[in-house]
Short mmCIF file of C-alpha atoms in Angstrom, two decimals:
data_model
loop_
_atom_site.label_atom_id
_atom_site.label_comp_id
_atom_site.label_asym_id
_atom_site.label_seq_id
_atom_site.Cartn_x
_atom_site.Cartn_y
_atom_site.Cartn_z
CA UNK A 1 13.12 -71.91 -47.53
CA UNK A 2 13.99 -69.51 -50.54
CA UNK A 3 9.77 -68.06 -50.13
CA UNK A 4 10.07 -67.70 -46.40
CA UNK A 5 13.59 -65.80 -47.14
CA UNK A 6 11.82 -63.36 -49.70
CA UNK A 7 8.92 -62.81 -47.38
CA UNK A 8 10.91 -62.01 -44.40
CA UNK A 9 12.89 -59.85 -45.79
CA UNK A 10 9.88 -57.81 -47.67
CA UNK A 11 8.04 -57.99 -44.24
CA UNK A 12 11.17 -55.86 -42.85
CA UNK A 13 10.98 -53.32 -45.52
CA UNK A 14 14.39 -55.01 -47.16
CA UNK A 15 15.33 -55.31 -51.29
CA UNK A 16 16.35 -58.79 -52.07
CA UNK A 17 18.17 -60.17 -54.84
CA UNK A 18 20.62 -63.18 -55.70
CA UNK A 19 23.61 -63.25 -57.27
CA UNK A 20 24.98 -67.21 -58.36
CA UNK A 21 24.05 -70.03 -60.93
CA UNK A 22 21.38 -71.64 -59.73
CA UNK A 23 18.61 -68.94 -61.21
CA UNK A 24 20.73 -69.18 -64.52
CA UNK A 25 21.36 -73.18 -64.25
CA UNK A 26 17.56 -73.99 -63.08
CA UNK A 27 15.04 -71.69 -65.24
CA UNK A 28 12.59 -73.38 -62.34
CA UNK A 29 14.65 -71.65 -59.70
CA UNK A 30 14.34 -68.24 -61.41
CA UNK A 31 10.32 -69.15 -61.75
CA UNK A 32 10.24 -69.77 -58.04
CA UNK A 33 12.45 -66.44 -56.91
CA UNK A 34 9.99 -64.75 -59.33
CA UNK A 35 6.66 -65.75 -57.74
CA UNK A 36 8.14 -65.08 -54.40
CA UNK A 37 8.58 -61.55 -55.02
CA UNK A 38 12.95 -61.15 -55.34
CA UNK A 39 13.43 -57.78 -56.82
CA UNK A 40 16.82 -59.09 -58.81
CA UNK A 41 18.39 -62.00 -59.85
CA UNK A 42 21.78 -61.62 -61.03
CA UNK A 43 23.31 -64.12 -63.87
CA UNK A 44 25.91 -64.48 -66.48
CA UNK A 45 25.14 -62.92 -69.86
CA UNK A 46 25.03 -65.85 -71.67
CA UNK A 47 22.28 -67.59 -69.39
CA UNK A 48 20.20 -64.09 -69.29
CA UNK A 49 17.83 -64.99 -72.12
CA UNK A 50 16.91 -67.91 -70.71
CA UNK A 51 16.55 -66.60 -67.32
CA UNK A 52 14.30 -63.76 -68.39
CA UNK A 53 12.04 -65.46 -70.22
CA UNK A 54 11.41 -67.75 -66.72
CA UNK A 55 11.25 -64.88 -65.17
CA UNK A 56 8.51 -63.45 -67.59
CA UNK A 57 6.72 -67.15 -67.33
CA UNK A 58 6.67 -66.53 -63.79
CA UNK A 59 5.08 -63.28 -63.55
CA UNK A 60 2.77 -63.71 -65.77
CA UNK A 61 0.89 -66.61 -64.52
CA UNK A 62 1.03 -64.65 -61.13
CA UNK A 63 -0.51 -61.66 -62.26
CA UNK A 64 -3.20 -64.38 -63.70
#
């Protein structure tokens, strides 16, 4: 549901982004939200390290 979200949204020309714990809570989340193409994911400063480096995971085996 999250990918179909993302790709409607690009399809119409539309930024998306989330703002809440699950991205911060479920580095898997973040991975997914990454691969689908969300331009930001917003999380609490004590998750971000974790959450970037998901992030990072994410894009790079895409770009693979």
């Amino acid at each position: 549901m999250l990918r179909q979200a993302v790709a409607g949204a690009k399809r119409n020309g539309r930024p998306v982004g989330i703002c809440g714990e699950a991205p911060a809570s479920y580095p898997e989340a973040a991975g997914l939200l990454a691969e689908a193409g969300i331009d930001s994911i917003s999380v609490n400063p004590g998750r971000f390290p974790k959450t970037v480096a998901a992030v990072a995971r994410a894009e790079a085996a895409k770009a693979s």
